[in-house]
Short mmCIF file of C-alpha atoms in Angstrom, two decimals:
data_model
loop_
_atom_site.label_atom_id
_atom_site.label_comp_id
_atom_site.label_asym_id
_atom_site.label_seq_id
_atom_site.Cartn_x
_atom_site.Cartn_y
_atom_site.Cartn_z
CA UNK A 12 18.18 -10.49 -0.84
CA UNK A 13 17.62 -11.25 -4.20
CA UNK A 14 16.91 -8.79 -6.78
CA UNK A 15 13.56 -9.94 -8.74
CA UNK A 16 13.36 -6.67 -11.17
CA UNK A 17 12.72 -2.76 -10.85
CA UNK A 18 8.66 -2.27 -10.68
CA UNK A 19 8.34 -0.08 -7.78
CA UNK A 20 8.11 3.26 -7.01
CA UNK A 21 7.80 5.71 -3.94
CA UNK A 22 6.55 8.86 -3.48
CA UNK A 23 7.42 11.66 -1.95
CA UNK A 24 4.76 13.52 -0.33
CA UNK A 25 5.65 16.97 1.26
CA UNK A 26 8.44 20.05 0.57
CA UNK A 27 10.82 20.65 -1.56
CA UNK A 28 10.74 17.66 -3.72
CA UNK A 29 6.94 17.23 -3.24
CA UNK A 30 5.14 14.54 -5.87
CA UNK A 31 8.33 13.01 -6.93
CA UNK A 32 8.06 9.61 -7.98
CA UNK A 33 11.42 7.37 -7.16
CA UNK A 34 12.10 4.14 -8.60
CA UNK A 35 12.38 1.23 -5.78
CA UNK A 36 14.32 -2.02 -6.99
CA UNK A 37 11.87 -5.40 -5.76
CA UNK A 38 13.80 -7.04 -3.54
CA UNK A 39 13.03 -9.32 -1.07
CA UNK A 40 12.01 -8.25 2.27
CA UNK A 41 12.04 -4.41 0.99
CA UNK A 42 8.91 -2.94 2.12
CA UNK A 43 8.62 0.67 1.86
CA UNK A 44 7.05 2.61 4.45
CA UNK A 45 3.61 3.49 3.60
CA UNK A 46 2.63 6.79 2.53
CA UNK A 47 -0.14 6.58 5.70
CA UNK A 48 2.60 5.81 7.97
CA UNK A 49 4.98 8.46 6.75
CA UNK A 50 2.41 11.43 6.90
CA UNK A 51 1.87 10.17 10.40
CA UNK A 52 5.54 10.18 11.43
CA UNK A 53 5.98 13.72 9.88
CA UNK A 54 2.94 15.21 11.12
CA UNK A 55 4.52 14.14 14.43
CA UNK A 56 7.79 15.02 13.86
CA UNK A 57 6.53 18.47 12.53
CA UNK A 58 9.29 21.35 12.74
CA UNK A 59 12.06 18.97 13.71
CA UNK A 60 13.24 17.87 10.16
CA UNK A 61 14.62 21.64 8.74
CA UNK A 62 17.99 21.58 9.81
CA UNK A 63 18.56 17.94 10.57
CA UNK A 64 21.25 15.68 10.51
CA UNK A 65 19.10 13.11 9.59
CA UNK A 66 20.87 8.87 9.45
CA UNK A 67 18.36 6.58 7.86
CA UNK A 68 19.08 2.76 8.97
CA UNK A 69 18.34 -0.14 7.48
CA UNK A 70 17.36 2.38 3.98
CA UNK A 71 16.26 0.16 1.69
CA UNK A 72 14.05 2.22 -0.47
CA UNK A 73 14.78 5.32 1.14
CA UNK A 74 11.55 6.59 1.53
CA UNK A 75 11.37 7.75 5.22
CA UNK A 76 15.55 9.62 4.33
CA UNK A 77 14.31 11.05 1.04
CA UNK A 78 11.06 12.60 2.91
CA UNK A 79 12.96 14.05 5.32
CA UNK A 80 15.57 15.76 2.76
CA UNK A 81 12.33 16.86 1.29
CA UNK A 82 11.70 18.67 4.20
CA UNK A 83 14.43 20.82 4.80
CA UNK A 84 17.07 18.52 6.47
CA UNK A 85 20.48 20.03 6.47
CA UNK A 86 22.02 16.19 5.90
CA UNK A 87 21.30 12.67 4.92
CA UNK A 88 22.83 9.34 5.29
CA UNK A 89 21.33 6.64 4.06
CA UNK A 90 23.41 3.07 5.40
CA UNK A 91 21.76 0.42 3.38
CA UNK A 92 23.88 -3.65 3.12
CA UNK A 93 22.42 -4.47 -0.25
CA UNK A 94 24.20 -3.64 -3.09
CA UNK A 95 21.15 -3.22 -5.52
CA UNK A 96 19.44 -1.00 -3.02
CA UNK A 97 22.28 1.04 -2.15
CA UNK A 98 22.92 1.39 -6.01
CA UNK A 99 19.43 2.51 -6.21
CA UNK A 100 19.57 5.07 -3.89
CA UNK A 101 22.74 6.65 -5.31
CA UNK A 102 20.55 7.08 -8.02
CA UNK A 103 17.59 8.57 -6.58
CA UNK A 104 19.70 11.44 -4.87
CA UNK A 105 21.04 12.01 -8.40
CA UNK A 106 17.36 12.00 -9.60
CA UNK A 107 16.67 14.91 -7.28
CA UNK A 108 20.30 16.59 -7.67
CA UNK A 109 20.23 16.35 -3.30
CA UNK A 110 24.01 16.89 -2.65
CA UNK A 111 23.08 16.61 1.14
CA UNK A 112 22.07 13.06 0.60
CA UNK A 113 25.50 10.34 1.22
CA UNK A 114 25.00 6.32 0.66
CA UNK A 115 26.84 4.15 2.99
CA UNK A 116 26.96 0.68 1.71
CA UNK A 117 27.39 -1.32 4.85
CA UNK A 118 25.89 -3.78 7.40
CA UNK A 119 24.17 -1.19 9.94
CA UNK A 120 25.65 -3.24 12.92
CA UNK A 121 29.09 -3.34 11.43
CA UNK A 122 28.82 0.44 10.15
CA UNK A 123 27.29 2.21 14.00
CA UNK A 124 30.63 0.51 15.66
CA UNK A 125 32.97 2.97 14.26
CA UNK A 126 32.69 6.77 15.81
CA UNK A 127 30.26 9.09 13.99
CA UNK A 128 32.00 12.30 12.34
CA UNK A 129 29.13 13.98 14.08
CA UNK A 130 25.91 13.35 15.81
CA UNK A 131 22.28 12.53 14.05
CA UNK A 132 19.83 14.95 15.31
CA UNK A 133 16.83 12.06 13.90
CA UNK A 134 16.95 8.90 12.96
CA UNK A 135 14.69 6.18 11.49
CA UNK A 136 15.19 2.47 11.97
CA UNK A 137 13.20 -0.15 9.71
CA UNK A 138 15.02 -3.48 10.04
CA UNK A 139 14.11 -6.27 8.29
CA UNK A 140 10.86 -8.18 9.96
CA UNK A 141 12.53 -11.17 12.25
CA UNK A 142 15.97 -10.59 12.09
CA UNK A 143 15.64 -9.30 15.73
CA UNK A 144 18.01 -6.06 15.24
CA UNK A 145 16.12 -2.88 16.37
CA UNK A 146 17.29 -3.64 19.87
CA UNK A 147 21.35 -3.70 18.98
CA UNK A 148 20.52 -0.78 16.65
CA UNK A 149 19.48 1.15 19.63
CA UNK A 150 22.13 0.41 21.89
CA UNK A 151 24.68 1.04 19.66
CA UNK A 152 23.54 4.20 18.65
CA UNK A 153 23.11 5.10 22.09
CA UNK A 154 26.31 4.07 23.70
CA UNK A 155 28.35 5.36 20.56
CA UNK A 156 28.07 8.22 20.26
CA UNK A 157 25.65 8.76 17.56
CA UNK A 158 22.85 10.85 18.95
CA UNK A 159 22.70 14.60 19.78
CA UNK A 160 20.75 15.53 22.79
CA UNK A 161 17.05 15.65 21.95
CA UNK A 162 17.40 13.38 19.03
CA UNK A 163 14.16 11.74 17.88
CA UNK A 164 14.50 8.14 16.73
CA UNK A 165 11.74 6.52 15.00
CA UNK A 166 11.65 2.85 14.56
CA UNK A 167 9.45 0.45 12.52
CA UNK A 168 9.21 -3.31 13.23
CA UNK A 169 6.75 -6.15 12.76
CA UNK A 170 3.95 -5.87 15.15
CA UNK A 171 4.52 -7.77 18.30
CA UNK A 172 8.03 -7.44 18.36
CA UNK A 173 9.01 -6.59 21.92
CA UNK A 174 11.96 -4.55 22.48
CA UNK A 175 14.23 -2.73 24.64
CA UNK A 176 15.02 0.67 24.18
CA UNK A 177 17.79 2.84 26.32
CA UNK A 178 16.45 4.22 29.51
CA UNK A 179 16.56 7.64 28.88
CA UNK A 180 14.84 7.72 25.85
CA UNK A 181 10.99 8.96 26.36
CA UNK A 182 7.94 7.50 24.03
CA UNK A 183 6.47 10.24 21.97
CA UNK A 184 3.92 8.10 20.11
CA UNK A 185 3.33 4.89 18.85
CA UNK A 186 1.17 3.44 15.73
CA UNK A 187 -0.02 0.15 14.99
CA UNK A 188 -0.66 -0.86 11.59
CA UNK A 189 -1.10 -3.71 9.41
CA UNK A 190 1.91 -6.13 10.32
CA UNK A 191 3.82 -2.85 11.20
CA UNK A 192 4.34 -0.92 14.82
CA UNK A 193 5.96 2.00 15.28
CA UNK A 194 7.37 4.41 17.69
CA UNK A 195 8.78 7.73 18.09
CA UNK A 196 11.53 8.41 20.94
CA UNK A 197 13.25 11.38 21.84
CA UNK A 198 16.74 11.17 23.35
CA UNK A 199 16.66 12.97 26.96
CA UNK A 200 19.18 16.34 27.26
CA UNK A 201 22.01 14.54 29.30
CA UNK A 202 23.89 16.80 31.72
#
């Protein structure tokens, strides 16, 4: 990606760090999730964020992590391969003094192959549009270890991307809009 300057912003919408405006650098492909989108995903995901071990994939601005440390989470991580972006979001959590908030600078592929010091209780995955990786996302993050029981995972890709997703994962909701569709899973309780 290449970095063309640093004109954007996001905005945080709900708790803690409600109205805060965070610097986004313009790279390409970065496309921040919509404020729409995100009060959707929230509403949904209402009560499940305070306390949460929260793993944001595929970061980029940050803005679905950031909204969740807003609200309560007990921990982010925030795995983002560009250097600029990952740089930025270093920043941001210093912006808001979060000192739950960690950057991983690292491909997300490369990164969910090594064991996980503990278990996400949510996580969001926003790939980049036709790069085809929400599907090894999953089933790495399934098969590794990386999800607690009754973790919600929330994924964003271009619309009319088919994909698998692990078979005992149940569809909460789904949302089409603009180029984007997205769903909300939660993990099944394994015995």
């Amino acid at each position: 990606m290449a970095v063309k300057g640093n004109s954007g912003q996001i905005r945080i919408i709900s708790g803690l760090y409600r109205g805060r405006k965070l610097p986004v650098q313009d790279l390409e492909g970065l496309r921040p999730t919509t404020d729409r989108v995100k009060e959707t995903l929230f509403n949904w995901l209402q009560g499940q964020t305070q306390g949460a071990r929260v793993l944001d994939c595929f970061a980029g601005a940050g803005a679905l992590g950031f909204e969740a440390l807003s609200r309560h989470a007990a921990s982010l991580v925030l795995v983002e391969k560009d250097k600029n972006a990952a740089r930025q979001l270093v920043d941001n959590l210093a912006r808001l003094d979060a000192k739950a908030g960690h950057v991983v600078q690292a491909d997300v592929l490369d990164w969910l192959a090594n064991t996980p010091a503990e278990p996400a209780d949510l996580v969001f995955i926003d790939p980049p549009f036709g790069k085809q990786l929400a599907a090894p996302t999953l089933a790495l993050l399934e098969s590794g270890g990386w999800l607690s029981d009754g973790a919600w995972v929330y994924v964003e890709v271009e619309k009319g991307l088919d994909f698998a997703w692990p078979s005992n994962w149940r569809l909460h909701r789904e949302l089409n809009a603009g180029q984007v569709q997205a769903k909300l899973f939660q993990r099944e309780v394994t015995e």
